[in-house]
mmCIF file with all atom_site columns, C-alpha atoms in Angstrom:
data_model
loop_
_atom_site.group_PDB
_atom_site.id
_atom_site.type_symbol
_atom_site.label_atom_id
_atom_site.label_alt_id
_atom_site.label_comp_id
_atom_site.label_asym_id
_atom_site.label_entity_id
_atom_site.label_seq_id
_atom_site.pdbx_PDB_ins_code
_atom_site.Cartn_x
_atom_site.Cartn_y
_atom_site.Cartn_z
_atom_site.occupancy
_atom_site.B_iso_or_equiv
_atom_site.pdbx_formal_charge
_atom_site.auth_seq_id
_atom_site.auth_comp_id
_atom_site.auth_asym_id
_atom_site.auth_atom_id
_atom_site.pdbx_PDB_model_num
ATOM 1  C CA . MET A 1 1  ? 12.693  -28.924 12.979  1.00 59.00 ? 1  MET A CA 1
ATOM 2  C CA . GLY A 1 2  ? 10.608  -29.385 9.826   1.00 78.00 ? 2  GLY A CA 1
ATOM 3  C CA . LYS A 1 3  ? 9.932   -27.301 6.772   1.00 92.00 ? 3  LYS A CA 1
ATOM 4  C CA . ARG A 1 4  ? 9.767   -23.521 7.087   1.00 94.00 ? 4  ARG A CA 1
ATOM 5  C CA . TYR A 1 5  ? 7.698   -21.127 4.978   1.00 94.00 ? 5  TYR A CA 1
ATOM 6  C CA . PHE A 1 6  ? 9.100   -17.685 4.111   1.00 95.00 ? 6  PHE A CA 1
ATOM 7  C CA . CYS A 1 7  ? 6.658   -14.915 3.190   1.00 95.00 ? 7  CYS A CA 1
ATOM 8  C CA . ASP A 1 8  ? 8.266   -12.386 0.843   1.00 94.00 ? 8  ASP A CA 1
ATOM 9  C CA . TYR A 1 9  ? 5.640   -9.731  1.572   1.00 94.00 ? 9  TYR A CA 1
ATOM 10 C CA . CYS A 1 10 ? 5.995   -9.853  5.360   1.00 93.00 ? 10 CYS A CA 1
ATOM 11 C CA . ASP A 1 11 ? 9.670   -10.866 5.449   1.00 93.00 ? 11 ASP A CA 1
ATOM 12 C CA . ARG A 1 12 ? 9.071   -13.561 8.057   1.00 94.00 ? 12 ARG A CA 1
ATOM 13 C CA . THR A 1 13 ? 9.216   -17.322 8.386   1.00 95.00 ? 13 THR A CA 1
ATOM 14 C CA . PHE A 1 14 ? 7.098   -19.850 10.238  1.00 94.00 ? 14 PHE A CA 1
ATOM 15 C CA . GLN A 1 15 ? 6.614   -23.601 10.389  1.00 94.00 ? 15 GLN A CA 1
ATOM 16 C CA . ASP A 1 16 ? 5.043   -24.747 7.132   1.00 94.00 ? 16 ASP A CA 1
ATOM 17 C CA . ASN A 1 17 ? 1.805   -26.621 7.600   1.00 94.00 ? 17 ASN A CA 1
ATOM 18 C CA . LEU A 1 18 ? -1.679  -26.059 6.250   1.00 94.00 ? 18 LEU A CA 1
ATOM 19 C CA . HIS A 1 19 ? -3.051  -24.416 9.399   1.00 95.00 ? 19 HIS A CA 1
ATOM 20 C CA . ASN A 1 20 ? -0.150  -21.950 9.870   1.00 94.00 ? 20 ASN A CA 1
ATOM 21 C CA . ARG A 1 21 ? 0.019   -20.992 6.201   1.00 94.00 ? 21 ARG A CA 1
ATOM 22 C CA . LYS A 1 22 ? -3.736  -20.442 5.954   1.00 95.00 ? 22 LYS A CA 1
ATOM 23 C CA . LYS A 1 23 ? -3.739  -18.396 9.170   1.00 95.00 ? 23 LYS A CA 1
ATOM 24 C CA . HIS A 1 24 ? -0.862  -16.235 7.911   1.00 95.00 ? 24 HIS A CA 1
ATOM 25 C CA . LEU A 1 25 ? -2.243  -15.673 4.407   1.00 94.00 ? 25 LEU A CA 1
ATOM 26 C CA . ASN A 1 26 ? -5.581  -14.505 5.824   1.00 94.00 ? 26 ASN A CA 1
ATOM 27 C CA . GLY A 1 27 ? -3.985  -12.360 8.548   1.00 93.00 ? 27 GLY A CA 1
ATOM 28 C CA . VAL A 1 28 ? -4.236  -8.572  8.660   1.00 90.00 ? 28 VAL A CA 1
ATOM 29 C CA . GLN A 1 29 ? -0.463  -8.027  8.676   1.00 90.00 ? 29 GLN A CA 1
ATOM 30 C CA . HIS A 1 30 ? 0.017   -10.144 5.548   1.00 93.00 ? 30 HIS A CA 1
ATOM 31 C CA . LEU A 1 31 ? -2.836  -8.481  3.672   1.00 90.00 ? 31 LEU A CA 1
ATOM 32 C CA . ARG A 1 32 ? -1.482  -5.018  4.517   1.00 85.00 ? 32 ARG A CA 1
ATOM 33 C CA . SER A 1 33 ? 2.064   -5.952  3.515   1.00 90.00 ? 33 SER A CA 1
ATOM 34 C CA . LYS A 1 34 ? 0.815   -7.422  0.242   1.00 92.00 ? 34 LYS A CA 1
ATOM 35 C CA . LYS A 1 35 ? -1.182  -4.237  -0.535  1.00 86.00 ? 35 LYS A CA 1
ATOM 36 C CA . VAL A 1 36 ? 1.837   -2.020  0.174   1.00 83.00 ? 36 VAL A CA 1
ATOM 37 C CA . TRP A 1 37 ? 3.975   -4.190  -2.124  1.00 90.00 ? 37 TRP A CA 1
ATOM 38 C CA . TYR A 1 38 ? 1.568   -4.008  -5.059  1.00 90.00 ? 38 TYR A CA 1
ATOM 39 C CA . ASP A 1 39 ? 0.987   -0.276  -4.523  1.00 84.00 ? 39 ASP A CA 1
ATOM 40 C CA . LEU A 1 40 ? 4.665   0.282   -5.331  1.00 86.00 ? 40 LEU A CA 1
ATOM 41 C CA . PHE A 1 41 ? 3.995   -0.766  -8.942  1.00 90.00 ? 41 PHE A CA 1
ATOM 42 C CA . ARG A 1 42 ? 0.893   1.319   -9.717  1.00 87.00 ? 42 ARG A CA 1
ATOM 43 C CA . ASP A 1 43 ? 1.254   3.903   -12.461 1.00 88.00 ? 43 ASP A CA 1
ATOM 44 C CA . ALA A 1 44 ? 1.054   7.648   -11.783 1.00 87.00 ? 44 ALA A CA 1
ATOM 45 C CA . ALA A 1 45 ? -2.288  8.118   -13.576 1.00 89.00 ? 45 ALA A CA 1
ATOM 46 C CA . THR A 1 46 ? -3.992  5.545   -11.355 1.00 90.00 ? 46 THR A CA 1
ATOM 47 C CA . ILE A 1 47 ? -2.538  7.078   -8.205  1.00 89.00 ? 47 ILE A CA 1
ATOM 48 C CA . LEU A 1 48 ? -3.592  10.580  -9.304  1.00 90.00 ? 48 LEU A CA 1
ATOM 49 C CA . GLN A 1 49 ? -7.127  9.473   -10.100 1.00 91.00 ? 49 GLN A CA 1
ATOM 50 C CA . GLU A 1 50 ? -7.450  7.708   -6.748  1.00 90.00 ? 50 GLU A CA 1
ATOM 51 C CA . GLU A 1 51 ? -5.964  10.580  -4.712  1.00 90.00 ? 51 GLU A CA 1
ATOM 52 C CA . GLN A 1 52 ? -8.176  13.206  -6.366  1.00 91.00 ? 52 GLN A CA 1
ATOM 53 C CA . THR A 1 53 ? -11.315 11.368  -5.258  1.00 93.00 ? 53 THR A CA 1
ATOM 54 C CA . LYS A 1 54 ? -10.206 11.194  -1.598  1.00 93.00 ? 54 LYS A CA 1
ATOM 55 C CA . LYS A 1 55 ? -10.720 13.924  0.974   1.00 94.00 ? 55 LYS A CA 1
ATOM 56 C CA . PRO A 1 56 ? -7.561  15.234  2.695   1.00 94.00 ? 56 PRO A CA 1
ATOM 57 C CA . CYS A 1 57 ? -6.558  13.587  5.973   1.00 94.00 ? 57 CYS A CA 1
ATOM 58 C CA . ARG A 1 58 ? -6.952  16.245  8.681   1.00 93.00 ? 58 ARG A CA 1
ATOM 59 C CA . LYS A 1 59 ? -4.649  14.486  11.126  1.00 93.00 ? 59 LYS A CA 1
ATOM 60 C CA . PHE A 1 60 ? -1.889  14.219  8.515   1.00 91.00 ? 60 PHE A CA 1
ATOM 61 C CA . LEU A 1 61 ? -2.239  17.868  7.493   1.00 90.00 ? 61 LEU A CA 1
ATOM 62 C CA . GLN A 1 62 ? -2.128  19.067  11.105  1.00 93.00 ? 62 GLN A CA 1
ATOM 63 C CA . THR A 1 63 ? 0.660   16.887  12.467  1.00 93.00 ? 63 THR A CA 1
ATOM 64 C CA . GLY A 1 64 ? 2.401   15.414  9.421   1.00 88.00 ? 64 GLY A CA 1
ATOM 65 C CA . HIS A 1 65 ? 1.671   11.923  10.772  1.00 91.00 ? 65 HIS A CA 1
ATOM 66 C CA . CYS A 1 66 ? -1.301  9.584   10.544  1.00 91.00 ? 66 CYS A CA 1
ATOM 67 C CA . ASP A 1 67 ? -1.718  6.457   12.656  1.00 91.00 ? 67 ASP A CA 1
ATOM 68 C CA . PHE A 1 68 ? -3.261  4.588   9.706   1.00 87.00 ? 68 PHE A CA 1
ATOM 69 C CA . GLY A 1 69 ? -0.346  5.253   7.337   1.00 81.00 ? 69 GLY A CA 1
ATOM 70 C CA . SER A 1 70 ? -0.835  3.774   3.867   1.00 75.00 ? 70 SER A CA 1
ATOM 71 C CA . ASN A 1 71 ? -4.116  2.173   5.005   1.00 79.00 ? 71 ASN A CA 1
ATOM 72 C CA . CYS A 1 72 ? -5.772  5.543   5.632   1.00 87.00 ? 72 CYS A CA 1
ATOM 73 C CA . ARG A 1 73 ? -8.873  6.128   3.540   1.00 91.00 ? 73 ARG A CA 1
ATOM 74 C CA . PHE A 1 74 ? -8.051  9.832   3.258   1.00 94.00 ? 74 PHE A CA 1
ATOM 75 C CA . SER A 1 75 ? -5.391  11.453  1.081   1.00 93.00 ? 75 SER A CA 1
ATOM 76 C CA . HIS A 1 76 ? -1.970  12.254  2.528   1.00 91.00 ? 76 HIS A CA 1
ATOM 77 C CA . MET A 1 77 ? -0.985  14.329  -0.515  1.00 90.00 ? 77 MET A CA 1
ATOM 78 C CA . THR A 1 78 ? -0.813  18.098  -0.401  1.00 87.00 ? 78 THR A CA 1
ATOM 79 C CA . GLY A 1 79 ? -1.881  20.317  -3.285  1.00 87.00 ? 79 GLY A CA 1
ATOM 80 C CA . VAL A 1 80 ? 1.775   20.615  -4.334  1.00 91.00 ? 80 VAL A CA 1
ATOM 81 C CA . ASP A 1 81 ? 2.161   16.812  -4.378  1.00 89.00 ? 81 ASP A CA 1
ATOM 82 C CA . LEU A 1 82 ? -0.977  16.430  -6.486  1.00 90.00 ? 82 LEU A CA 1
ATOM 83 C CA . GLU A 1 83 ? 0.250   19.091  -8.919  1.00 92.00 ? 83 GLU A CA 1
ATOM 84 C CA . LYS A 1 84 ? 3.629   17.338  -9.305  1.00 92.00 ? 84 LYS A CA 1
ATOM 85 C CA . LEU A 1 85 ? 1.860   14.036  -9.917  1.00 90.00 ? 85 LEU A CA 1
ATOM 86 C CA . ASN A 1 86 ? -0.425  15.703  -12.463 1.00 91.00 ? 86 ASN A CA 1
ATOM 87 C CA . MET A 1 87 ? 2.595   17.165  -14.294 1.00 91.00 ? 87 MET A CA 1
ATOM 88 C CA . GLN A 1 88 ? 4.205   13.707  -14.331 1.00 89.00 ? 88 GLN A CA 1
ATOM 89 C CA . VAL A 1 89 ? 1.067   12.162  -15.848 1.00 89.00 ? 89 VAL A CA 1
ATOM 90 C CA . GLN A 1 90 ? 0.797   14.939  -18.438 1.00 89.00 ? 90 GLN A CA 1
ATOM 91 C CA . GLY A 1 91 ? 4.470   14.463  -19.352 1.00 85.00 ? 91 GLY A CA 1
ATOM 92 C CA . LYS A 1 92 ? 3.940   10.746  -19.941 1.00 76.00 ? 92 LYS A CA 1
ATOM 93 C CA . ARG A 1 93 ? 0.896   11.439  -22.112 1.00 76.00 ? 93 ARG A CA 1
ATOM 94 C CA . ARG A 1 94 ? 2.859   13.873  -24.293 1.00 75.00 ? 94 ARG A CA 1
ATOM 95 C CA . VAL A 1 95 ? 5.641   11.343  -24.806 1.00 72.00 ? 95 VAL A CA 1
ATOM 96 C CA . THR A 1 96 ? 3.228   8.596   -25.786 1.00 64.00 ? 96 THR A CA 1
#
């Protein structure tokens, strides 16, 4: 059967050879999964700064769902969410 490669980001395996690994690592699904994984570890101040510069996603505000999900270039945070995040950042700054 041969060696198998397991991708932790995508949670999938495939036959391990140079062509398959290169194709997977440059694939859209892998790059998206890797971005989602690293986004889990960003600090609140960075997220707040990034979300404040984005315009609100109209589709998300109207329906509560966006087809692009975490890859959307618009913000999926409401004013209440941004305020909570701002309070969290301010709380961390006071402690430090």
